[in-house]
Coordinates of C-alpha atoms in Angstrom, one line a residue:
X1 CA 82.5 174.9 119.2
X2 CA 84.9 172.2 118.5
X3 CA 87.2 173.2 121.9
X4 CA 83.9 172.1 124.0
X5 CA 83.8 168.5 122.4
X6 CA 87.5 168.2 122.6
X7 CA 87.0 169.1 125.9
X8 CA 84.4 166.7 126.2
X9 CA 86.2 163.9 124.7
X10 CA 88.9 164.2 127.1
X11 CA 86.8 163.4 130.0
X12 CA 85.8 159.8 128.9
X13 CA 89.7 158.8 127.7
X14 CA 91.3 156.2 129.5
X15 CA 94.1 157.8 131.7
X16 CA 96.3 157.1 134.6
X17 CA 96.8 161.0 134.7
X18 CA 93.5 162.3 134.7
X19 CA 92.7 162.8 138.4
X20 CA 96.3 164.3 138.7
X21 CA 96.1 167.3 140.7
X22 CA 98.3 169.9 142.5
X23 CA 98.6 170.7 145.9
X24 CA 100.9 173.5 147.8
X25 CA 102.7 172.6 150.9
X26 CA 102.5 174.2 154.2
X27 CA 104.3 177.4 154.5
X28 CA 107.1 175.1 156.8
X29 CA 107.8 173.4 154.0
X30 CA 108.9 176.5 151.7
X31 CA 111.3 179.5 151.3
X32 CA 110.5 182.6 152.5
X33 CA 112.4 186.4 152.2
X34 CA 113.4 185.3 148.5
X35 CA 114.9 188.2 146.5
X36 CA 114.7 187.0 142.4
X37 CA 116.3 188.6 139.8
X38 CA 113.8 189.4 136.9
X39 CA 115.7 187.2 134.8
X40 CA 114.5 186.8 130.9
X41 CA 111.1 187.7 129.7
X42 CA 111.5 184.4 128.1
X43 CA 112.8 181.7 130.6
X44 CA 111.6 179.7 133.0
X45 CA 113.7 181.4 136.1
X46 CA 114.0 178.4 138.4
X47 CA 116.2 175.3 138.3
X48 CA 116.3 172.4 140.6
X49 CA 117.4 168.8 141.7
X50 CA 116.8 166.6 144.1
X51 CA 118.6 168.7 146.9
X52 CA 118.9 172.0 145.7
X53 CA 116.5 174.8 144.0
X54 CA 118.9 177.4 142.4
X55 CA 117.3 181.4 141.9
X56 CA 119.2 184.3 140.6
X57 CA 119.7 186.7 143.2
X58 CA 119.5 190.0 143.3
X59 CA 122.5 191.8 144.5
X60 CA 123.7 195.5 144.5
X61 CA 126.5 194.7 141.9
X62 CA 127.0 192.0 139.7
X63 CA 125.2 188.9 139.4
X64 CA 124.6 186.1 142.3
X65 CA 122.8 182.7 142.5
X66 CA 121.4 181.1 146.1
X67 CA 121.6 177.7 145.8
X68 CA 118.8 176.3 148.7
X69 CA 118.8 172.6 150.1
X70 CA 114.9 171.5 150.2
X71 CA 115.5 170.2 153.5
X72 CA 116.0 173.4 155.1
X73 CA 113.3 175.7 154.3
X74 CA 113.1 178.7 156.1
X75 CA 112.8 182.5 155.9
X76 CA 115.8 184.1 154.5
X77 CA 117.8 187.3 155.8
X78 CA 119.0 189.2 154.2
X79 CA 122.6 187.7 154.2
X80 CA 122.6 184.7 152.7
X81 CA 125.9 183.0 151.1
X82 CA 125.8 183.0 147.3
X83 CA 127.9 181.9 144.2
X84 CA 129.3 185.3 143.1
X85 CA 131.8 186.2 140.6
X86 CA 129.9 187.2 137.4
X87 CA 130.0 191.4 136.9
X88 CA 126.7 191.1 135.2
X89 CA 123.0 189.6 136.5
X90 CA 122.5 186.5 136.2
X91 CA 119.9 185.3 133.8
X92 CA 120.0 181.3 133.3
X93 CA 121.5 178.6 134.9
X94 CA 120.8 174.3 134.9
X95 CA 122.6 171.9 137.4
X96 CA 124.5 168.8 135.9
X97 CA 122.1 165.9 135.3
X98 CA 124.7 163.9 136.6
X99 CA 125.8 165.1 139.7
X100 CA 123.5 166.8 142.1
X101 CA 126.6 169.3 143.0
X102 CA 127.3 171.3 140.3
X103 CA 125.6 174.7 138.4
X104 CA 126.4 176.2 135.6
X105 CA 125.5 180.3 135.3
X106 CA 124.9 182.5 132.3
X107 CA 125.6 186.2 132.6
X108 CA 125.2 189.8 131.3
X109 CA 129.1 190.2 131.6
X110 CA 129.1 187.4 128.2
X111 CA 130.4 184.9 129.9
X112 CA 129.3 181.3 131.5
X113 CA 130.6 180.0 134.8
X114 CA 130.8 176.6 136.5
X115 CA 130.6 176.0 139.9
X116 CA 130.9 173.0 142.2
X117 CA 128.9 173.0 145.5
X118 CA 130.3 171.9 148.6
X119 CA 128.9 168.3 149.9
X120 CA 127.4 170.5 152.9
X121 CA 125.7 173.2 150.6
X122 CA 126.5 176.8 150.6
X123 CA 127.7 178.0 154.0
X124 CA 129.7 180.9 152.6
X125 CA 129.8 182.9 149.4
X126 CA 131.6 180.6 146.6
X127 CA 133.8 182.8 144.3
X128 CA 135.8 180.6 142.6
X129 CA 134.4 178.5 139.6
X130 CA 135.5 175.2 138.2
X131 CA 135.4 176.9 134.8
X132 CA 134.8 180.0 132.5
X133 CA 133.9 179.6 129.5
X134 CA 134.3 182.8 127.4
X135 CA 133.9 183.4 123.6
X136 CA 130.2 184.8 123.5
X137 CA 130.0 188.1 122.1
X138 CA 127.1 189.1 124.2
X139 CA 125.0 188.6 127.1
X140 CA 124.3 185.2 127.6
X141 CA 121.1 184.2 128.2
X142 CA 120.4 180.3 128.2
X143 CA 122.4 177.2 129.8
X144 CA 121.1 173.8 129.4
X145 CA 122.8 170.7 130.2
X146 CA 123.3 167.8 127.5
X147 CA 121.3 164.7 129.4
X148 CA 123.2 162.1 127.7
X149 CA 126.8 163.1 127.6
X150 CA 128.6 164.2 130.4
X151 CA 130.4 168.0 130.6
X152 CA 128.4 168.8 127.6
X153 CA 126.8 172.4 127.9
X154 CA 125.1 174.6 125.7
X155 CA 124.5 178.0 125.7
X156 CA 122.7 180.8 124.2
X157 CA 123.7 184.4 123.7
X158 CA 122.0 188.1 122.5
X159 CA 125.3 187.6 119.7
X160 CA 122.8 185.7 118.2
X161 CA 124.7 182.0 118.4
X162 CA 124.3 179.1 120.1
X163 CA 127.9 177.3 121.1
X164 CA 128.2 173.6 122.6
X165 CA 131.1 173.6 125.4
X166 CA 133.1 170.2 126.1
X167 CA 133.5 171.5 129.9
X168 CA 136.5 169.0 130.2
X169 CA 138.4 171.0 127.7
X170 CA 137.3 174.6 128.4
X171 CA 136.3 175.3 125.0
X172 CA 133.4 175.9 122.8
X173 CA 133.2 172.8 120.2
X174 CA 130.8 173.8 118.0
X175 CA 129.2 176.9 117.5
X176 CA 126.1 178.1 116.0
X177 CA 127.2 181.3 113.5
X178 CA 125.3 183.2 110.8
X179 CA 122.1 181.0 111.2
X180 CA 120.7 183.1 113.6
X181 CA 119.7 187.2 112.8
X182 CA 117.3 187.4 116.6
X183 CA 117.6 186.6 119.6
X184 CA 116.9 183.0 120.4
X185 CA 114.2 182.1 122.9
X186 CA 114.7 178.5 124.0
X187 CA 116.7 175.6 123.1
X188 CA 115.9 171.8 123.4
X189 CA 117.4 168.3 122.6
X190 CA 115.5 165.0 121.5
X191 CA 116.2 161.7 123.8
X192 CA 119.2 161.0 122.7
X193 CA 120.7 164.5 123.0
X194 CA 121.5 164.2 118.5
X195 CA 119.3 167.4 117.1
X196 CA 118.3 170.5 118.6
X197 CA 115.1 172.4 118.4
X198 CA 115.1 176.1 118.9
X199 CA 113.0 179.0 118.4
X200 CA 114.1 182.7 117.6
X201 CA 112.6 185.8 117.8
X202 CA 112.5 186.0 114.4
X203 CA 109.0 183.8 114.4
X204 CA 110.9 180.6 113.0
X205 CA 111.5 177.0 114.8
X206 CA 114.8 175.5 113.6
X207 CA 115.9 171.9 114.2
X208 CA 120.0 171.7 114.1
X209 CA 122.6 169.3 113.9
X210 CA 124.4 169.6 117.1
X211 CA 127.9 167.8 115.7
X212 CA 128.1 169.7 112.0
X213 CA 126.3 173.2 113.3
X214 CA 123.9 172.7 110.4
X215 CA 120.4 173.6 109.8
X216 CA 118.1 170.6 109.1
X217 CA 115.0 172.5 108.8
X218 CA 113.2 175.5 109.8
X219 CA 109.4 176.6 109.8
X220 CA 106.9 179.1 111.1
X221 CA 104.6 178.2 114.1
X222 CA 103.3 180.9 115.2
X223 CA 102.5 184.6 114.3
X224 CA 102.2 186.8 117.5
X225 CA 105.5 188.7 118.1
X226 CA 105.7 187.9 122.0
X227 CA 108.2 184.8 122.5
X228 CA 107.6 181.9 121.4
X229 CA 109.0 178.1 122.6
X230 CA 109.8 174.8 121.6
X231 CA 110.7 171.7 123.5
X232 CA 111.4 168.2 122.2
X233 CA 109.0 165.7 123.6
X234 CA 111.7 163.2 124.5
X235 CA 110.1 159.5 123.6
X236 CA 107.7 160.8 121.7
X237 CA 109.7 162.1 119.2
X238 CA 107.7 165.3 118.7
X239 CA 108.2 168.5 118.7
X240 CA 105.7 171.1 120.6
X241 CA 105.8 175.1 120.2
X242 CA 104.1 177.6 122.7
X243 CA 103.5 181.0 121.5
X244 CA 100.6 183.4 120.9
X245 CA 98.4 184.4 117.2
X246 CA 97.2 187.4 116.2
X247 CA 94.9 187.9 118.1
X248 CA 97.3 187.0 121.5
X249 CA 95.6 183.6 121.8
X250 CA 98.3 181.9 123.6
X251 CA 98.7 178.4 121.4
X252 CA 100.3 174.6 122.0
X253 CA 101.1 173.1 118.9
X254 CA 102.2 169.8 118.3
X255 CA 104.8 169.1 115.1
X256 CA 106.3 166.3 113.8
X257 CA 110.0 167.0 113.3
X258 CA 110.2 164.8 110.3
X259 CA 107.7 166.6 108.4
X260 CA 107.2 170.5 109.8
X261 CA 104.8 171.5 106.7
X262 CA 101.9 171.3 108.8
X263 CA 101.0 170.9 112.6
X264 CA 99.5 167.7 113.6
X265 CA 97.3 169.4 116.2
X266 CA 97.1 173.5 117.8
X267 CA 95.1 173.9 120.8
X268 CA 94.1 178.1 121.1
X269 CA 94.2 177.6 125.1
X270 CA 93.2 181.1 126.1
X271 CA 94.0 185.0 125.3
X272 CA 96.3 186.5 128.2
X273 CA 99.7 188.0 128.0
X274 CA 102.0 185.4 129.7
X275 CA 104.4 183.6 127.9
X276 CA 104.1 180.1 128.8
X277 CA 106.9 178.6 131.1
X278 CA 106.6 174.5 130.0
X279 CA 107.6 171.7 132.2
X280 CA 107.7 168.5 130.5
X281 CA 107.6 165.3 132.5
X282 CA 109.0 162.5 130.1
X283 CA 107.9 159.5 132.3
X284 CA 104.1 160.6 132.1
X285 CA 104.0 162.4 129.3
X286 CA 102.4 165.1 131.0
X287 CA 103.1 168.8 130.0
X288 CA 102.9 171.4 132.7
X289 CA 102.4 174.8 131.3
X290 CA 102.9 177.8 134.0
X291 CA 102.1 181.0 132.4
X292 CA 103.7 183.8 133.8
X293 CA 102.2 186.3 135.9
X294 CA 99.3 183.3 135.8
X295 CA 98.0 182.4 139.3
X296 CA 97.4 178.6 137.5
X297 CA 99.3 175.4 136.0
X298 CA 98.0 173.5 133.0
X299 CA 98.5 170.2 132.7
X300 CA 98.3 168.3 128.8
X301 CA 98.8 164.7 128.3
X302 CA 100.4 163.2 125.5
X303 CA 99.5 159.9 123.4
X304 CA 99.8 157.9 120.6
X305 CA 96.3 158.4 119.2
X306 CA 95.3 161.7 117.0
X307 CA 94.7 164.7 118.1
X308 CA 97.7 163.3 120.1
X309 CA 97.3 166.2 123.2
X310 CA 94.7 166.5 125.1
X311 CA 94.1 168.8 128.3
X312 CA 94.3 167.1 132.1
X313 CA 93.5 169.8 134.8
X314 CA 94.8 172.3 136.2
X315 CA 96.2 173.8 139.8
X316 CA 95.1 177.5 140.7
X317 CA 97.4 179.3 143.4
X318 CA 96.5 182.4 145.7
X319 CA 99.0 184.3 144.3
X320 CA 100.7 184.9 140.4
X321 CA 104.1 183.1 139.6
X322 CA 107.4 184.4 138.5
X323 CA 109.3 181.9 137.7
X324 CA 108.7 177.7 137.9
X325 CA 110.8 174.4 137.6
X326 CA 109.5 170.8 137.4
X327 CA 112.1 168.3 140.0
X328 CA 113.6 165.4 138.6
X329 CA 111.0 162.5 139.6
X330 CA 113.0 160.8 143.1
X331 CA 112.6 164.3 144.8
X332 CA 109.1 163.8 144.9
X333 CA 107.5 161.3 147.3
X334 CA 106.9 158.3 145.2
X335 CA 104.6 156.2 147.8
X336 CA 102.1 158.9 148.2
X337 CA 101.4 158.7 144.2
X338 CA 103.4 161.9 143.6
X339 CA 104.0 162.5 140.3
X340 CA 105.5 165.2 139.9
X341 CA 106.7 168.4 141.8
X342 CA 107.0 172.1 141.2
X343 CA 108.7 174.7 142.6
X344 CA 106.9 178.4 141.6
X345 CA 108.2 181.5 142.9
X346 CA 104.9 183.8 144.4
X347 CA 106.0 187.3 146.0
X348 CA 108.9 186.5 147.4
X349 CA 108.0 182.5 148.4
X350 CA 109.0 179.3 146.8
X351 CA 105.6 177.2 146.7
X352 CA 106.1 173.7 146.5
X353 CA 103.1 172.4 144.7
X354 CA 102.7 168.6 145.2
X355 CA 101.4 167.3 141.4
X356 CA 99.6 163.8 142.9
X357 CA 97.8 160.8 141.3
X358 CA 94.9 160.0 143.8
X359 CA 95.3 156.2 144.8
X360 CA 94.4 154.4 148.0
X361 CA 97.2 152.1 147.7
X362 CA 100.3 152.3 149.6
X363 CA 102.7 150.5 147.9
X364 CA 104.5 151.1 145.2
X365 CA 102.7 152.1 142.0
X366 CA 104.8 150.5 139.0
X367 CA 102.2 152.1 135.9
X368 CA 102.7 155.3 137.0
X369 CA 106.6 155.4 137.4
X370 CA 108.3 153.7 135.1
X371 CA 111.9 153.7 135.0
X372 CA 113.5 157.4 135.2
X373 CA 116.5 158.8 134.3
X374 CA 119.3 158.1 135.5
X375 CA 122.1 160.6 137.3
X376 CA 124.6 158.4 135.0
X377 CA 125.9 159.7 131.8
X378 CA 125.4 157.3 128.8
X379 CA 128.3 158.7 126.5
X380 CA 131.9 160.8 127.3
X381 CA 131.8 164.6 126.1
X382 CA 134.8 162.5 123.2
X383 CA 132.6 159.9 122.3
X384 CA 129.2 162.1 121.8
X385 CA 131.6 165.4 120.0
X386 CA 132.8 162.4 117.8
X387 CA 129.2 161.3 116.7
X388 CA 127.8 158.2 118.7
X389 CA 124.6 158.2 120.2
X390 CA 122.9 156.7 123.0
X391 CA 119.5 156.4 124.9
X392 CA 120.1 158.1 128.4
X393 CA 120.3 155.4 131.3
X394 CA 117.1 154.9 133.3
X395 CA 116.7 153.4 137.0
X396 CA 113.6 152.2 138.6
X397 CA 112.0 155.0 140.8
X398 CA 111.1 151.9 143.4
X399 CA 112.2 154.0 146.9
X400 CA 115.9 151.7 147.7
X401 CA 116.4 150.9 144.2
X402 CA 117.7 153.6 141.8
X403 CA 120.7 155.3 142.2
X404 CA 121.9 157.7 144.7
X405 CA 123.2 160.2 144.5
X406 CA 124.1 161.2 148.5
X407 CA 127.6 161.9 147.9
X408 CA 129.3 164.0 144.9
X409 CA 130.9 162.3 142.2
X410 CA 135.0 163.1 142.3
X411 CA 135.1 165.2 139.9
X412 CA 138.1 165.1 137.5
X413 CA 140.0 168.8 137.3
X414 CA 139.1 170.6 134.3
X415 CA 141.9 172.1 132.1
X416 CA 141.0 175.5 133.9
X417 CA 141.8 174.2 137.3
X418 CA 145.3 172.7 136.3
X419 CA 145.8 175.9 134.5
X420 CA 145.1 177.8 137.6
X421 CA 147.0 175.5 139.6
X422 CA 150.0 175.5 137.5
X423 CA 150.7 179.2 137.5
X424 CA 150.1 179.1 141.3
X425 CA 152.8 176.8 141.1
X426 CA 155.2 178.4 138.8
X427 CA 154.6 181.6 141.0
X428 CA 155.4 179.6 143.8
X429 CA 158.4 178.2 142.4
X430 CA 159.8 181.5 141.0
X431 CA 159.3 183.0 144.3
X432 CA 161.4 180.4 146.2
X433 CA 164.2 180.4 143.3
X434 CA 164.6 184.4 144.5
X435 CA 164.2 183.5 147.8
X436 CA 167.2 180.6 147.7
X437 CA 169.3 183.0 145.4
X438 CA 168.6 185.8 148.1
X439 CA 170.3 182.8 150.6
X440 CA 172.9 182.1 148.3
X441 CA 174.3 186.0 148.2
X442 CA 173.9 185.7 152.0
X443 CA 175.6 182.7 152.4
X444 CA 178.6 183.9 150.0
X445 CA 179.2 187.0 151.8
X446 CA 179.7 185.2 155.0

């Protein structure tokens, strides 16, 4: 059928990615006695950066995150310090793009926290967040970073809105209201962080004006009732949807967000019941696709030419995953040609899975790393709320020349900090104003 020639087609394309494969590290190398929350049906349960990977944890009460350093893989007791302080589970969380340090967590109790991890990790439970952010009327079940403007977060919740927090401020700045009657199953910005693609259970894609909280445009992808995805192909400019037919044929379809009356291309990859968890690397333009409950990754390739997608490989694991996230590029180890690397949770392990480009060389391999982003913010949470734009900063991913990020950034004190401090303050101050009129009485009488 026409699958098998596409197939075939793809084997005889020029491509640097095309011999990319996976490979799992030693047991050493990896987490072990890991306790995940279930999380969402529909997200990808994992979140990482170049020190930490973050999975919700499951506690008796309430809802708790570990926060792991990769360097110190090892098997877990079953006391391990966590970020507590929501009453609810925890069911998504993303760490700042700019500053290696810091987590933000969605709850069942409605509400969003921020937290800022000590330079040395975790070494005790961490109660106390930078922020709260409350105004959802429901559980909240996505948190994704802006990756252009700094302390902008946005956030998804059963209330059916999606809100955009300036975290300098507190305060939701623009929310999301009466445009959505379902849930809403993922969320995703283009490069420059100025629309917003997101899908719904209600079977339609919408692309949204992040500054006005307008629709732009909205369209059906596809017809199976199990959730559906979309994610913004950053460069590219596309737009690609994951979700099942009919007949529970899992699909990728690739859109042009300028004109969503028809797909440019739909690939029917196979029929099984795992929503697809995607992984986009931007530098590549390689799409990782972990089902879940799927003991494989697929890997899809984007270019220029029509059909514009076309299938790489994939990596097969001994066991089924749970939950996956893609690291940001300088966590991986860039002289031995790897591209890309993925943390999957399998019973209660995090593999680390090794995507590589097989090459001889030794040196530095400028084709396939271009310049990556940066841990630099292009734009102030002011300047993007007020409408500019901006392509995010890149580095070079040359080992000794990008930036890094070893230390935290000082972070400035949010406006729920210096509210917190203030009436610690006050209640300090009224308590020695009673204490020096107690002195006074005393001093009077004798």
């Amino acid at each position: 059928g026409g699958q098998c020639q596409f197939e075939m087609s793809a084997v005889v394309r020029a491509s640097k990615f095309r011999h990319v494969f996976g490979e799992p590290k030693k047991a050493e190398f990896c987490y072990s006695g890991v306790n995940a929350h279930a999380g969402t049906p529909e997200g990808n349960g994992l979140a990482g950066n170049n020190k930490f990977v973050a999975v919700s944890w499951n506690t008796g009460g309430g809802g708790a995150l570990a926060v792991l350093a990769h360097d110190k893989a090892t098997r877990l007791g079953s006391s391990i310090p966590l970020i507590k302080g929501h009453s609810g589970p925890i069911l998504d969380f993303d760490f700042s793009p700019f500053d290696d340090y810091q987590v933000a967590t969605a709850s069942e109790d409605n509400t969003v926290r921020v937290w800022q991890i000590p330079e040395a990790g975790l070494t005790q439970d961490l109660s106390d967040p930078l922020v709260v952010l409350e105004g959802h009327q429901k559980k909240v079940h996505i948190a994704s970073y802006h990756k252009v403007a700094n302390n902008i977060l946005t956030t998804a919740s059963h209330d059916h809105t999606i809100k955009i927090w300036d975290l300098t401020r507190g305060a939701a700045a623009v929310s999301f209201d009466g445009i959505f009657t379902d849930t809403v199953w993922s969320l995703s910005y283009n490069r420059q962080g100025s629309a917003l693609v997101a899908s719904s259970k209600d079977k339609y894609i919408r692309i949204l004006d992040p500054r006005t909280s307008a629709e732009v445009s909205s369209w059906q992808a596809h017809e199976g009732a199990k959730p559906c995805k979309s994610l913004w192909l950053g460069r590219r400019d596309k737009i690609v949807t994951l979700g099942f037919n009919k007949q529970s044929s899992r699909q990728l379809t690739l859109w042009d967000p300028r004109n969503v009356s028809a797909a440019l291309h739909n690939i029917d990859i196979d029929i099984a019941a795992g929503v697809f968890m995607p992984m986009y690397d931007e530098d590549s333009n390689v799409l990782y696709l972990a089902g879940k409950g799927d003991t494989s990754i697929k890997f899809y390739e984007f270019v220029d030419e029509a059909p514009h997608m076309f299938y790489l490989s994939s990596f097969t694991g001994a066991k089924p995953q749970k939950s996956v996230c893609l690291l940001p590029k300088t966590a991986g180890d860039i002289l031995k040609c790897e591209v890309g690397r993925i943390i999957r949770n399998v019973g209660d392990t995090l593999e680390v899975v090794s995507m590589t480009v097989p090459r001889k060389a030794s040196d530095f391999q400028e084709d396939i790393f271009p310049e990556t982003a940066a841990p630099t913010p292009a734009l102030t949470s002011e300047q993007w709320l007020a409408g500019q734009n901006a392509d995010p900063i890149l580095m070079s991913c040359r080992p000794g020349e990008g930036v890094s990020e070893a230390t935290p950034r000082a972070q400035p004190k949010t406006v729920f900090q210096l509210q917190k401090e203030v009436e610690e303050k006050d209640a300090r101050i009224a308590a020695l104003e009673a204490e020096v009129e107690e002195l006074r009485k005393k001093l009077g009488k004798a």
